[in-house]
JSON list of C-alpha atoms in Angstrom, two decimals:
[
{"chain": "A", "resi": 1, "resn": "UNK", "atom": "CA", "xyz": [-31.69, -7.14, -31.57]},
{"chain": "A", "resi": 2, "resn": "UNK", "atom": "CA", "xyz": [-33.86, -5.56, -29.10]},
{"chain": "A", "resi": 3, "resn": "UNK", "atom": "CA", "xyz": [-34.65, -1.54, -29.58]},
{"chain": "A", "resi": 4, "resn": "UNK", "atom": "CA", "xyz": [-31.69, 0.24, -27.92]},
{"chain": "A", "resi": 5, "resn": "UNK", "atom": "CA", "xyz": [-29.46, -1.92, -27.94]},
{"chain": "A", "resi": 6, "resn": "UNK", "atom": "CA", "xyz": [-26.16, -2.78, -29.33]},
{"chain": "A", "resi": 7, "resn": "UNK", "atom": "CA", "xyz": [-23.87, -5.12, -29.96]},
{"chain": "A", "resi": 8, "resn": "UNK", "atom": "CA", "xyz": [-19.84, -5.22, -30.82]},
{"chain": "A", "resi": 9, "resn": "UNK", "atom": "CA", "xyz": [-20.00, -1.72, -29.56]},
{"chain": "A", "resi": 10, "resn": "UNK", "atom": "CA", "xyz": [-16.27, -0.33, -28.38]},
{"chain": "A", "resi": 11, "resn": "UNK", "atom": "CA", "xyz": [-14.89, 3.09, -26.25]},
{"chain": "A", "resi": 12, "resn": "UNK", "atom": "CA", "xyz": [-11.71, 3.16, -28.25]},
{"chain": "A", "resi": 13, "resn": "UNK", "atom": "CA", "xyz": [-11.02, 7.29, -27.44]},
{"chain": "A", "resi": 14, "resn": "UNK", "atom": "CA", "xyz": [-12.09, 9.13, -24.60]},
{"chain": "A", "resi": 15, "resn": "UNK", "atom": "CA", "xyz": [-11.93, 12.90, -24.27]},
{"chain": "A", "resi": 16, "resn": "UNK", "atom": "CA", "xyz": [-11.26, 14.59, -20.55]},
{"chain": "A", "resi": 17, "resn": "UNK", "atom": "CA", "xyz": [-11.58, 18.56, -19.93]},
{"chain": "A", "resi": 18, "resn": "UNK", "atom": "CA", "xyz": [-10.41, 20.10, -16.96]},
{"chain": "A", "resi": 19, "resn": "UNK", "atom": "CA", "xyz": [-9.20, 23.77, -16.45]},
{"chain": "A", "resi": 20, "resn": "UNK", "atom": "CA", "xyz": [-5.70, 24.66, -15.96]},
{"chain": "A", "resi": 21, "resn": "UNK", "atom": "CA", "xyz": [-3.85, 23.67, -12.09]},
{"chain": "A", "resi": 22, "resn": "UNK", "atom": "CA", "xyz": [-6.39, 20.67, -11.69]},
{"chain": "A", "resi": 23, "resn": "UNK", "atom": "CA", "xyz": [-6.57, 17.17, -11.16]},
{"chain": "A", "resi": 24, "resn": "UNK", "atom": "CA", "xyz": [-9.68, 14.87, -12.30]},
{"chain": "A", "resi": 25, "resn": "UNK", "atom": "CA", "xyz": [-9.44, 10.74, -11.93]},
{"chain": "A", "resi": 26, "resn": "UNK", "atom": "CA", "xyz": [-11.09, 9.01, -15.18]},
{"chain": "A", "resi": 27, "resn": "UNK", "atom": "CA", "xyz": [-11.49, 5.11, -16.11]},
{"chain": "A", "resi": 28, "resn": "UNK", "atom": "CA", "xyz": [-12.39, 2.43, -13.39]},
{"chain": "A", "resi": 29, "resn": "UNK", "atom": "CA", "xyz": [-9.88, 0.05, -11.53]},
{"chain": "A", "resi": 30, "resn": "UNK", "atom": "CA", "xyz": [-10.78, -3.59, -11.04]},
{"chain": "A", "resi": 31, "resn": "UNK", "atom": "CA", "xyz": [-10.73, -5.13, -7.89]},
{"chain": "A", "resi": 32, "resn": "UNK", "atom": "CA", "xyz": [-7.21, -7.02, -7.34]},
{"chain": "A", "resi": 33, "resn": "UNK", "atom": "CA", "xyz": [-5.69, -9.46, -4.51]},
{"chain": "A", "resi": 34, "resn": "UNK", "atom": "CA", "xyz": [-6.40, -7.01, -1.63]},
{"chain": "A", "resi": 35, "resn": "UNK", "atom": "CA", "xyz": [-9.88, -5.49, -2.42]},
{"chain": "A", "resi": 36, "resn": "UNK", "atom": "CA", "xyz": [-11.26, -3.63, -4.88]},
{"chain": "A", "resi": 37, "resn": "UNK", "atom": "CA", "xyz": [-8.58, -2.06, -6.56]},
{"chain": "A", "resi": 38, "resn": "UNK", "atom": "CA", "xyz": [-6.03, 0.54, -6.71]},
{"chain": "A", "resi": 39, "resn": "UNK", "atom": "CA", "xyz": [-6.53, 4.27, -7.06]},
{"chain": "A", "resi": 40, "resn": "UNK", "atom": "CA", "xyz": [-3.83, 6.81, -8.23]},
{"chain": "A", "resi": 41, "resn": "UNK", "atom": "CA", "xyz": [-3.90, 10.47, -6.29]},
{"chain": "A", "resi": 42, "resn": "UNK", "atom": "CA", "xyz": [-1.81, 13.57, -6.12]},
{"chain": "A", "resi": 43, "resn": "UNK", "atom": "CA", "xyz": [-0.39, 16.07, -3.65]},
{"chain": "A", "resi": 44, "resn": "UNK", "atom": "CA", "xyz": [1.47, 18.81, -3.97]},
{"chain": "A", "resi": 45, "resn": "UNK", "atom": "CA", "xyz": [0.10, 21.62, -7.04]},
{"chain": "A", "resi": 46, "resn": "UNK", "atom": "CA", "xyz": [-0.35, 20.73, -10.52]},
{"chain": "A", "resi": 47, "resn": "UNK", "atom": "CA", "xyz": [2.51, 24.19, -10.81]},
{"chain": "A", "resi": 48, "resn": "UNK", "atom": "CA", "xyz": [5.16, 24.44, -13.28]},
{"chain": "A", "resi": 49, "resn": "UNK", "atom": "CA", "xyz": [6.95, 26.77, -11.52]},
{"chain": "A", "resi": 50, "resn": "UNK", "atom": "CA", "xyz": [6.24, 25.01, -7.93]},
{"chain": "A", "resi": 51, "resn": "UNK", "atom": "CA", "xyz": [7.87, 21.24, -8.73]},
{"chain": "A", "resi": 52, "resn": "UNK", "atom": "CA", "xyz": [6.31, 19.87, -6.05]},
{"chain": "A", "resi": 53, "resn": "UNK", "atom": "CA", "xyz": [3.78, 17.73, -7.73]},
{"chain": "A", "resi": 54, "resn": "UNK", "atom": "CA", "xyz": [3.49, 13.95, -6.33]},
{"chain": "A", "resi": 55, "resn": "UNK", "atom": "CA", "xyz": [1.82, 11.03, -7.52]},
{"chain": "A", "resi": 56, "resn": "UNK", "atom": "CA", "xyz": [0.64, 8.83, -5.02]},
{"chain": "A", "resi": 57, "resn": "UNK", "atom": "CA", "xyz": [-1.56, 5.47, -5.32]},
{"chain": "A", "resi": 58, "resn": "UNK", "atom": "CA", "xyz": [-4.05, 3.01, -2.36]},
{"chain": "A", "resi": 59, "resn": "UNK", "atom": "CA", "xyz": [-4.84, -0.38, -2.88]},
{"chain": "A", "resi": 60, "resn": "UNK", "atom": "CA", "xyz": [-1.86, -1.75, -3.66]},
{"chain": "A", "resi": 61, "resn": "UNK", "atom": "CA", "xyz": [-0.86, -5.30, -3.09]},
{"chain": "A", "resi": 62, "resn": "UNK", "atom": "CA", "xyz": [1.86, -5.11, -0.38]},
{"chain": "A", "resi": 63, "resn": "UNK", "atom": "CA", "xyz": [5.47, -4.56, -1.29]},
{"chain": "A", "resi": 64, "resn": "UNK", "atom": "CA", "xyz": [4.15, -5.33, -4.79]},
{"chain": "A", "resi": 65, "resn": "UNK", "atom": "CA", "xyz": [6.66, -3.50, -8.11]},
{"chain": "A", "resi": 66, "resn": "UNK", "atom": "CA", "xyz": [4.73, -0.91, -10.61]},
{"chain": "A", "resi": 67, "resn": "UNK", "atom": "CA", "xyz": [5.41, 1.10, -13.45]},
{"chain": "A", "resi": 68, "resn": "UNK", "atom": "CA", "xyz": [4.29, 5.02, -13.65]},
{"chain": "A", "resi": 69, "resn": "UNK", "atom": "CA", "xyz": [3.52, 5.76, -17.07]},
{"chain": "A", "resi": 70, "resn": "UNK", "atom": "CA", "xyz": [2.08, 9.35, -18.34]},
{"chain": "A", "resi": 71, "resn": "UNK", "atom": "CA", "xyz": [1.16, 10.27, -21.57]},
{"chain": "A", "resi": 72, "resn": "UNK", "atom": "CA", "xyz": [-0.69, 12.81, -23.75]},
{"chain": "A", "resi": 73, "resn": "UNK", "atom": "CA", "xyz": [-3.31, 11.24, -24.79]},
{"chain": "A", "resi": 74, "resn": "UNK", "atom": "CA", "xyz": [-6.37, 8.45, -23.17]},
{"chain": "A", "resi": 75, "resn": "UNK", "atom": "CA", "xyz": [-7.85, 5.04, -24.48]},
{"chain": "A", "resi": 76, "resn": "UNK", "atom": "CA", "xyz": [-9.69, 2.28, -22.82]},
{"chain": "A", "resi": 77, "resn": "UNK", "atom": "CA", "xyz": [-7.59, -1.28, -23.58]},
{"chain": "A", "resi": 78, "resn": "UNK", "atom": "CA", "xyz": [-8.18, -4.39, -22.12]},
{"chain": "A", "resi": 79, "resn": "UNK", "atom": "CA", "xyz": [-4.76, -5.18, -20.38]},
{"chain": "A", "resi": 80, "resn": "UNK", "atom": "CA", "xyz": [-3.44, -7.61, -17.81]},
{"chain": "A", "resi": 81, "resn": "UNK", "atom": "CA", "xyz": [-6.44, -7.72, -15.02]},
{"chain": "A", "resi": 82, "resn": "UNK", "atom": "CA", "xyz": [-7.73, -4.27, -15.59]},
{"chain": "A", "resi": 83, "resn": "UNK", "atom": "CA", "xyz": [-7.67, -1.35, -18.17]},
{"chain": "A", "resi": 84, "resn": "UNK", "atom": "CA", "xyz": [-5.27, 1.10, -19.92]},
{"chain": "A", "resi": 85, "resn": "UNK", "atom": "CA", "xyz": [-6.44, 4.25, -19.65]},
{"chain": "A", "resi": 86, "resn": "UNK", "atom": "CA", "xyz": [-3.02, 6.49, -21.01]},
{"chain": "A", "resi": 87, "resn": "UNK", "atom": "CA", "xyz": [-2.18, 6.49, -24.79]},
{"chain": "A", "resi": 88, "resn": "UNK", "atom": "CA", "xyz": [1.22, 8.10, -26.33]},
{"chain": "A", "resi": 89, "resn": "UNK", "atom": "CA", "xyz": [2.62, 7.20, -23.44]},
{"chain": "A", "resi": 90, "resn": "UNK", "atom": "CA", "xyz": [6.41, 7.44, -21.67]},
{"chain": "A", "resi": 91, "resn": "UNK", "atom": "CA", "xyz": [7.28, 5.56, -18.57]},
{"chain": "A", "resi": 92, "resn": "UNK", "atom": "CA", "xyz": [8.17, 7.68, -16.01]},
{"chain": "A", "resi": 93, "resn": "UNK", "atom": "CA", "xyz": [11.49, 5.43, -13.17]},
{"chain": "A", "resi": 94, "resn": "UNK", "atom": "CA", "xyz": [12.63, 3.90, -11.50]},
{"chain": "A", "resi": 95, "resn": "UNK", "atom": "CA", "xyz": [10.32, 0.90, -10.66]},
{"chain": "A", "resi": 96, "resn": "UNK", "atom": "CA", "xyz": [8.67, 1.75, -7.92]},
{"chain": "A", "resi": 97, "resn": "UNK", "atom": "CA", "xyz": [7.72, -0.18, -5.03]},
{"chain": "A", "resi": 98, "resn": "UNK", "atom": "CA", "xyz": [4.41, -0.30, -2.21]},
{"chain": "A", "resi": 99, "resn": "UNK", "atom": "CA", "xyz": [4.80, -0.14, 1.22]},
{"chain": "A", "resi": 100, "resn": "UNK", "atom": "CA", "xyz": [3.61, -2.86, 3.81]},
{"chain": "A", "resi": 101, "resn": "UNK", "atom": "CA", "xyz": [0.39, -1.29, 3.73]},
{"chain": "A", "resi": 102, "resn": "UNK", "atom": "CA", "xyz": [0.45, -0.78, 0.05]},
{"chain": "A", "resi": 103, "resn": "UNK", "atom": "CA", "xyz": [0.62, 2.52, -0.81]},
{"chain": "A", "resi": 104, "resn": "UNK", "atom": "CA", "xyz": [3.65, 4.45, -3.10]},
{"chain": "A", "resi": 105, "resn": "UNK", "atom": "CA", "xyz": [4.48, 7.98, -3.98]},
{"chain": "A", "resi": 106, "resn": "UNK", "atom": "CA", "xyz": [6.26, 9.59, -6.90]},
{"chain": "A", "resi": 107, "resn": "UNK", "atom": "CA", "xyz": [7.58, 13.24, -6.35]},
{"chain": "A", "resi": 108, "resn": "UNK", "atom": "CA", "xyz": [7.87, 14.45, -10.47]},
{"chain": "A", "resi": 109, "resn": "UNK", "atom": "CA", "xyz": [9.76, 17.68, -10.44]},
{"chain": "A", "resi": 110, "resn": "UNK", "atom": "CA", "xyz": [11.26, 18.15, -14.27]},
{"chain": "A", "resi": 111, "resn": "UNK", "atom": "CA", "xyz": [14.03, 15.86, -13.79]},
{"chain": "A", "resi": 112, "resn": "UNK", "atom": "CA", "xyz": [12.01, 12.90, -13.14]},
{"chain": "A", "resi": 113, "resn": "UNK", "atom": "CA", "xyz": [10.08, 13.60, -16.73]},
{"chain": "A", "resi": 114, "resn": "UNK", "atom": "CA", "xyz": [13.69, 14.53, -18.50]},
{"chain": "A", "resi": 115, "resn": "UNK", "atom": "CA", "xyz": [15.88, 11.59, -16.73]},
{"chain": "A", "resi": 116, "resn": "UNK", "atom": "CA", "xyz": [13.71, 9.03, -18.48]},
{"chain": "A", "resi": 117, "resn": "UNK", "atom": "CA", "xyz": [13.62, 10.81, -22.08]},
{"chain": "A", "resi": 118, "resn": "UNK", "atom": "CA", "xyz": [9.95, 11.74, -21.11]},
{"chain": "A", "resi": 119, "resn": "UNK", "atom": "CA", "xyz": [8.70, 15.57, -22.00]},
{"chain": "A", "resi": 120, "resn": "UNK", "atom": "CA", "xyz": [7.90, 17.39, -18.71]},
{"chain": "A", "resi": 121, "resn": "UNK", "atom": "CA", "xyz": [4.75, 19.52, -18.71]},
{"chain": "A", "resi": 122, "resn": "UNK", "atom": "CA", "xyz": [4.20, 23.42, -19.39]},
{"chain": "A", "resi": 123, "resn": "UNK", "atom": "CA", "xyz": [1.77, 25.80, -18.71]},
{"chain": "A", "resi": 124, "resn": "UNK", "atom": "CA", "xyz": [-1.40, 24.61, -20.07]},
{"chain": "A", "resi": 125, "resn": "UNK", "atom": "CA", "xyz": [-0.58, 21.20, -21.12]},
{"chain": "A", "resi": 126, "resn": "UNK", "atom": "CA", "xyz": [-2.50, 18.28, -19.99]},
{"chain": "A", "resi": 127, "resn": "UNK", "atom": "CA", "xyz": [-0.92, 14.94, -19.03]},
{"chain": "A", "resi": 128, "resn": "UNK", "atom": "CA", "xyz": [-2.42, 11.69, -18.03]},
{"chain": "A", "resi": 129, "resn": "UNK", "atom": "CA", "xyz": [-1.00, 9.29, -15.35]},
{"chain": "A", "resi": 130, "resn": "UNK", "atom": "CA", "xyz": [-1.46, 5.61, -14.87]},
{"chain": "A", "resi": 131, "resn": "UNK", "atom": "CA", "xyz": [0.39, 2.55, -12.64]},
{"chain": "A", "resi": 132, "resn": "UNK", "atom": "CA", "xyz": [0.97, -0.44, -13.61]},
{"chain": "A", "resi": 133, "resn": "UNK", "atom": "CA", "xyz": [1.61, -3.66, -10.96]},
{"chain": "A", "resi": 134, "resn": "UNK", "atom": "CA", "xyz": [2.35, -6.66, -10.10]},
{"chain": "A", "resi": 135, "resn": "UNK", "atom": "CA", "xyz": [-0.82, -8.99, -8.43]},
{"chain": "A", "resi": 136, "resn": "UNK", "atom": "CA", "xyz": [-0.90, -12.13, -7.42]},
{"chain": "A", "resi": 137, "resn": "UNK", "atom": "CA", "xyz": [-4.24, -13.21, -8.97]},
{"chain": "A", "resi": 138, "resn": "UNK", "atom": "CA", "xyz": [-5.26, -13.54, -12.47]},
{"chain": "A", "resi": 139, "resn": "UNK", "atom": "CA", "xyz": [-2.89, -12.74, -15.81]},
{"chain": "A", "resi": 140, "resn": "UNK", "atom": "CA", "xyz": [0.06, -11.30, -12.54]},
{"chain": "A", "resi": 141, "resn": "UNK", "atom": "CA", "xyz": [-0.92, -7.72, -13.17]},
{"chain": "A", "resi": 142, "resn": "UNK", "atom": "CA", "xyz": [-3.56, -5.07, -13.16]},
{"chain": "A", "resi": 143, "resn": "UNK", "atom": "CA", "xyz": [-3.85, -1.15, -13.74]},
{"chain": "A", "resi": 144, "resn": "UNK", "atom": "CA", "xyz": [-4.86, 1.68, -11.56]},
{"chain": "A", "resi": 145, "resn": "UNK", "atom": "CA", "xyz": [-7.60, 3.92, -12.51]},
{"chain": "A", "resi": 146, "resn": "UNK", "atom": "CA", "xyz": [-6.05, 7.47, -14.06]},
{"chain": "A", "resi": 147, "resn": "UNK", "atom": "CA", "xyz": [-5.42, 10.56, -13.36]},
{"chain": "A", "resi": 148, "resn": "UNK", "atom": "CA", "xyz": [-6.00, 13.72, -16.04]},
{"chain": "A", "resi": 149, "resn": "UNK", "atom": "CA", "xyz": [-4.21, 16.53, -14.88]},
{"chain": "A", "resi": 150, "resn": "UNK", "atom": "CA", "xyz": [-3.69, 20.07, -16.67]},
{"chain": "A", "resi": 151, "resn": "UNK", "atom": "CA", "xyz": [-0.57, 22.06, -15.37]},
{"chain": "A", "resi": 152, "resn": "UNK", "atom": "CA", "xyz": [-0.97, 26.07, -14.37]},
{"chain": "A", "resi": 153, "resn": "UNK", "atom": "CA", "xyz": [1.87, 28.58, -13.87]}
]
C-alpha cells in the first residue's frame, strides 16, 4: 500500500461533546428521492424544566412515514440508503408522518419519552436523535443526519 494510506479501516464509535442546554448535528445524510437528503433540527430549549423541546426534520419525501429514535449512545452503521448514527437506542411514537412539502415535527415533553417505555432526559444528560423513513429509491428507506443534544435545568 501506498504511505498513508489504509485499507479495511472502520468508524465503529464516535464521541460528541457539547455543553449543557445545546444542540450540535453530527453524521452526514445521503441524498434521497427529493434532493440531497434529510436534516433533523430542534426548536424550543434543550430545558428540563421548560418541556417545550421539538424535533423537527427538511428533506423529507412528501407525506412519506418515519420513525424517531433517541438513544444514549452514537455509531456509524451502514443501514437502508444512508447511516445510523444513534446506538442504545428507544423509539420514540407514534409513526410520524411529512407534510406535502416534507417536513415533520415532534414536540417531546416527558410523556412522549415515558409513553413509549423510553427514559426522558435530566439535567446534564446527553441524548442523541435520529429519523428513520420511508423513500422511494434504493433499499425503500434512508436516515437523517443526527442530532446530539445535552439537556440544562
Amino acid at each position: 500500500a501506498a504511505v498513508g494510506s489504509f485499507s479495511n479501516a472502520t468508524i465503529d464509535d464516535v464521541t460528541i461533546s457539547t455543553t449543557a442546554g445545546t444542540t450540535l448535528n453530527y453524521c452526514s445524510t445521503s441524498p434521497n428521492s427529493v434532493g440531497t437528503g434529510a436534516t433533523i433540527t430542534s426548536s424550543g430549549s434543550p430545558s428540563v424544566a421548560n418541556q417545550d423541546f421539538v424535533i423537527e426534520a427538511n428533506g423529507l419525501p412528501a407525506n412519506t412515514f418515519a420513525l424517531l429514535f433517541v438513544g444514549t449512545g452514537t455509531t456509524v452503521a451502514a443501514n437502508f440508503n444512508g447511516t445510523m448514527c444513534v446506538s442504545n437506542t428507544c423509539r420514540i411514537g407514534p409513526i410520524l408522518s411529512s407534510s406535502a412539502s416534507g417536513t415533520l415535527s415532534r414536540d417531546l415533553p416527558d410523556s412522549a419519552y415515558t409513553q413509549f417505555g423510553c427514559t426522558p432526559p435530566v439535567i446534564g444528560s446527553q441524548l442523541f436523535f435520529q429519523l428513520v423513513y420511508r423513500d422511494s429509491i434504493g433499499t425503500g428507506g434512508n436516515w437523517t443526519d443526527a442530532l446530539c443534544v445535552v439537556f440544562g435545568e
